[in-house]
Amino acid sequence: MKFLKKINKNKKKIFLFLILYIFYWIFKDYKKIDIYFVNQSKVTYDIKNVNSNFLKKIHRLYNQTIENILVSYFETHKNYWNLVEGKDDKFPEYKFVERKKKLTVSNGINPINTNNWERSHGNNFSNRFSNLKKINNKNASNLEIAWTFEMKEHKGDIQANPIIVDGIIYTPIAGGYIVAIDGKSGKLIWKSDKFTSSVARRGLVYHKNQDDKIPRLIFSNRERLISLNADNGKFIKSFDGDGQVRTGLNVTTPVIYKDNIIIVTWDRAIEVYDLYSGKTKWKFKYLKEISKRYGGKKFNNDGSNSWGGISLDENRGILYFTTGNPHYYFDGTQRPGSNPNSCSLIAIDLEKKKILWSFQETSHDIWNSDLPAPPILTSITKNNKKIDVVVTPTKRSNTLILDRITGEPIFDFRLRKAPKSKLPGEKTSRYQPDLEIPEPFGRNIFKKDDLWSYDLGYQKEINKKYKNFNFGFYEPYSLQKKTLQYNFNGGAEWMGGSIDHAKGIMYVTSNNTLWETGITEIEDNKSLIPNYSSNFTRALDINGYPVIKPPWGSLTALNLNDGKIIWQVPFGEFDYLKKLGIPKTGTENFGGVTATAGNIAIATGTLDKKVYVFDSKNGEILFQKKLPFIGSAPPSTYLYEGEQYFVLHSSGGSTLKKGYPNLVEDGNVLIAFKLKE
C-alpha cells in the first residue's frame, strides 16, 4: 500500500511538473525582451511574439470565445455592432487648420547634388534634384544610349534609385544582388553575395569616413541591416562580426547621423545602430499599443508602417518619415478613433528621443490613403522670406507643406464634413481633408461625368455597369453596393517628387486611376461578430483601358511658394489610341521623375516603356526613347570625366503587372544616357 501511495505521489509530482513546464513554455513564447526601447517596457508579452503555430491556434480559439461572451452578455459590446450611424447635419460643412503665422526662417542649409549621388533620392533631404546642367533643355534632343547593363539570368522589379560616387554606380539588381558598375562603360566591377529579392528595396546610402578610409554601402535586406565595403562588395566584418545586424523589417533608405545608422521599421519603431560596430544604440516606438476591446474584438491597429521613405535635417537633429494606412483596407471596425500616427508625416527629435510633432492627412483611414512618398526637406519663399519646410505629395493628390520645426501647415488646411458609415461597427471620422491650396495635382473625388470611352458603344456599357455604384467625397463602404474611388494606387506613390530648392518647384508623377472597391461579410458560424473582407480591382474596359476621361497619368510642376500648379501634362501614351487620333492620354505609372538645373525633368515608369525628358519650364517633351522594359525606379544623374549621364532601371514593375499583365514584362536592365558626341 505504501508503495502504491508513493507511485501516486510521484505521478502527481510529474503531472504538476508537466503543467508548470507547459505554462513556462507558453510564458516564454509570449515574452519578448528588448532592452533598447526608450519609451516602452523592456519586456513585452504579446501574441505577436509567439512562434508556435499550436499556441497561435489556441490563442485564436480563446480570443473567439471571449469575443462571443462579450457580445452575448454585455450591452456595450453588443450595441457596437448593432449601431449604424445616421445622418447628422449639426456640424458645419467646413473647418480649417489655419496656416502658421510665425514661420521658421531658413538656416540656408539645403544640400545639393552635383557630380555624385550618394544616397537614393539624392541626399538626406530626399529632394532628388541635380544641379548639373550639361544636359539641358537646349540639347536634350541629342541624347543617346551610352551603355546598357543586363543580367538575363535574373528578372524582377527593382524600385531603388541608384547611387553614384566617383563614376561608380551602386545599385541592387534582380536576383538579390548589389552591384558596382563603371559609370562610363557600364561594365561590372563587382557583384555581392546573394541576398533576398527585396535587398535595398527602396534604396541605399554611401559613406566614407576620413579616419579609417573605408567606403561603406549601407542598406537593408528586410530584417537585416547590411554594411558592405564599396571597393569590393564584401561584408565589413567589424560591423557586428559578419557585416550584418538583425533589425525589424525595413524597406527604405537608411540615414547616417553622427556616426549612427537610423532606420524606421515595420515594428513601427525608429532603430539606431552604430555605423562602425553595428551595436544597437536605442529604439523608439512611434505607435501606441492599445489593449482595449471594442464590440468584443481586441483593438487592432496593425499597419501604419513606414514604407515610403525617411529624411534627415542633420543640422537640427530631426528625423522625418511618412507612414502607411492602418489595417485593414476597408474595414476599420477593430480600430475606432482617428488612429494617430497612421497616414501621417512624423518628426522625431533625435537628441531628446521623442516625437516632435505628427501631422495626419486622412483620419481613421479605410480607403488605403497612405502617405507613400519620402518627405522632402526644402525651403520656400513666404512674405519675402525663405522658410524651411517639409513637403510630401500624397496618394490623394494633395501636397502637405508643413513648417519643419512645428509641423503646422503653411497654407490653410481645409477640412470638409465627411459621410458617416453605412457598415455595422464602422465609425468614420467626422472631417477629412479637402484642399484648395496647394492645388491637388490629380483627381480624388469621382463624379459620374468622369466615365468615358474612346468608343461610344463601350461608353453605354460603362454607364450601365456603374449606374448603381456608390461614390463621393471619402465615401464609406457598404455591404449593399460597391464603391468607385480614385487614389488606391495614387495620386503620388512611393517615388514621390523632385524639388528644386532654388525655385521652390516640385515635379511629381501621378496616377488618375479609378478602382472598383467593395466589402463583403464573411460567414463564420463560430463567431457572433461580423467579419469583413475587402475586394478591389482597377476599373478597366474590355480592352484594358481605364473607363474615365484622360489623363490617366500626369507629370505636374507645382509652385510650392504659392501652392499653384505651373503646368501639367499627360505622362505616357497607348499606341492603339494614338493611331485612332486620340490625344495623349497618359498611363498609370510607377517610375518617378528627377529634375535638374538644366531645366529638364527626366521621367519614366509608363506602360509605353518609354523614358521621357521634359522641358521643366513648360512640360514640352524634348526626348523620348522606348526601353526594353518599363522603367521601375526614379532616374539618377551624375558627372564623370566632364560628361553628364543619367541612369535608370528598366525592369518592368510588379504593381503594374497585376493590372496590365499583357503589357508588363519582367526584366533586369540598367540603362545610361548621355549626349551624342
Steps between C-alpha positions, in 0.01 A plus 500: 500500500783741589660412169178591308468827692856583407428432130187722511700772672765483229231515231362817656849650507556407136159639403567823690843525340347456152237768572768740621718420200212566257425835669871585489513411130192714425631785716838487327350504149279801578790692648736727310792684658645809336707719729551778246155660490491841667122541513358158583559209734813295437291182533176456304244219488299479180358246256709677234811361672381139482677260262307182575216431252331285765493790746369732229207262439428477874513878527257544210255258662531675837461844343190398305344357816555829683356695204181290497455533877538878488253558214252255653486634856630859493281768340789735425673241283174379343387852406835571340391281207131579498544873462502636146565873510237728352526840338598791721510853357565703814869536421625770257588389148862622524758573764864603472835432654624855454835561337796576719553868566852486647717312254838335553754716318732294283849425626613488136615139521354307209736232362540485123599218268770554237761247384397228747169356619588345836157401630190374325280806432818706493584588859360507853241760390366255234440782251625292200608804302838551333683829452673360190404671174725366226190318378240773471185610320709629208680173419291219653372400155856378427498231768595142423552175690852499645491137617279226634568247773291183509499172689260288297508209743305706755180702464309711747362835605771741627368805687825656626633830371869419413782684674823616332834596655807596295353349187407166656135399517377296799158344482298187569413285198257215448613173651572655840842654436670834555731596214763762422504611136738726313304816426678561170502154342220318683733211583461301821764577763371265770191311605411429864395177660137411441239666724121480488309633200404812697856601589535882522137507388462877501865602508846512656752754627878548457726621780878542518662583830810714491665302781484137386459590128260209450221583252179344629172407334217486753161347421234266632429144397156469661587410865872559456702823489801447272839671479706425188841624394428711191842413355432129467144420610617292796344509847674732745569248777542764772129573457359261761753230406361403161387822330133478592273576793157357581233775492129546457382470140603806299467584130608866487835675466688548831645835608834556675509743791798558731657162418167327549282319248128572539218295351123491553362147516170321461504448877382864488831602652807714442814289541849648545826308446868588523637562150823311562427224752133438423422521871140592581480847655127552564151443363180701514140389437300760308165318525326451833377149582133486611374199695126582521216303339225653288199292398671204657802524273846606615609834362708426191702781347749295300648680205600867516842384377757733353562378146524825304826640632683700765697825497730682739565861599849430634560856614191495724513132592148427369393182321195510271302205366161417354270216606247275329138418564384308806374152415274379360425668167126575511426369848577725795256338742779361719670839542251776590634854523727705276786245519774757578833475317354300213486675160724759662815702459698468825803691633728348766738702717804270494676664794199496733379168357139605471236589242536868418171508308271286287265615223227268370340536158217241501344426838383144573603395151294225335583605141867392481609865507859450612764767497718295265771746399822608673469834682706766324679775692534830320443876526228716349435873492218647711457867583828570319687267737652158445348251740589136567227246430441129454295393197333176399264423211228253594289224346201733507690742270545749782830664591575542869723803560579531870728714712808289561518577874135518606326275245232763442363554146637788296164543325153472654422129524132470411296216649157402371221312672516139386218244466428272791546126485244262352673191637413339836782573742672761283541850640664731251647838588280807485737704279752424226737723296362681195784727393478801272860615549736341420299407194449121472712359216248226419144383554383388841120510475322296233206657315261325260604715205857370544390177326629487142601275213664563164214287358141619551378140510732423786396819677138388511605170656722681748223737608264206545753293696577773754152647528437375855848533651567725798744789459587838647716686748656243736203272432483221761448139396171318498399133492224583252700674226851523364683833495692686230807683628826657391837490676525131594833498307561875518503804416859500598669174593822382666712681236388836640617826348806695387547848648712790379618673820582825319163547331273322745348282228398136539475264205283195565368208297152378590218262413133566427372145526146402592442193718200279568509437875275314735458325830321173570410314817672167556283220633642359822274269699740504794486877549212726602691803373499625137819429307565698184710447190623774263507465123636734236589509131584761239198629308606412144300437183509173303817615320683591819464878483378710796127583487550868584598811311875545449757585614564168675851600597652846539817693562444821696714800591369656823616834638547432871526872577135570415359146466398550136554258212739652241434237234369146470535259206388142425775250575519200265280378216337193343604428141155373398320812623767716342427337162132586546597866527416527870719760673762367740320336792779433747525159666522362849866526599743383769844639416538859613657828391838663562547864400821701454630856485526450123124566488417136427289239678585135426208267560424132450266223611219523241331202335646603161849399631645843424731740673405863443701819540273802550578871494446583867393853409190398305462119488595469132648161402862545389601134470338158525638150462341158525667278758529119501273489805296755694709735711456391860679761714587870486801595283830622648745737333874550546813659351802289407809617312321820406198325347149487647304175501167390632428139589183303578367151560294336227359193673121503458293561810314266736217746574427572135525131408205418726276739307643469149651150471506512119700823494758440773801268478764448766859585408832596653659783300684809619524769230710817485452796266733783396525762228619391156862587435 
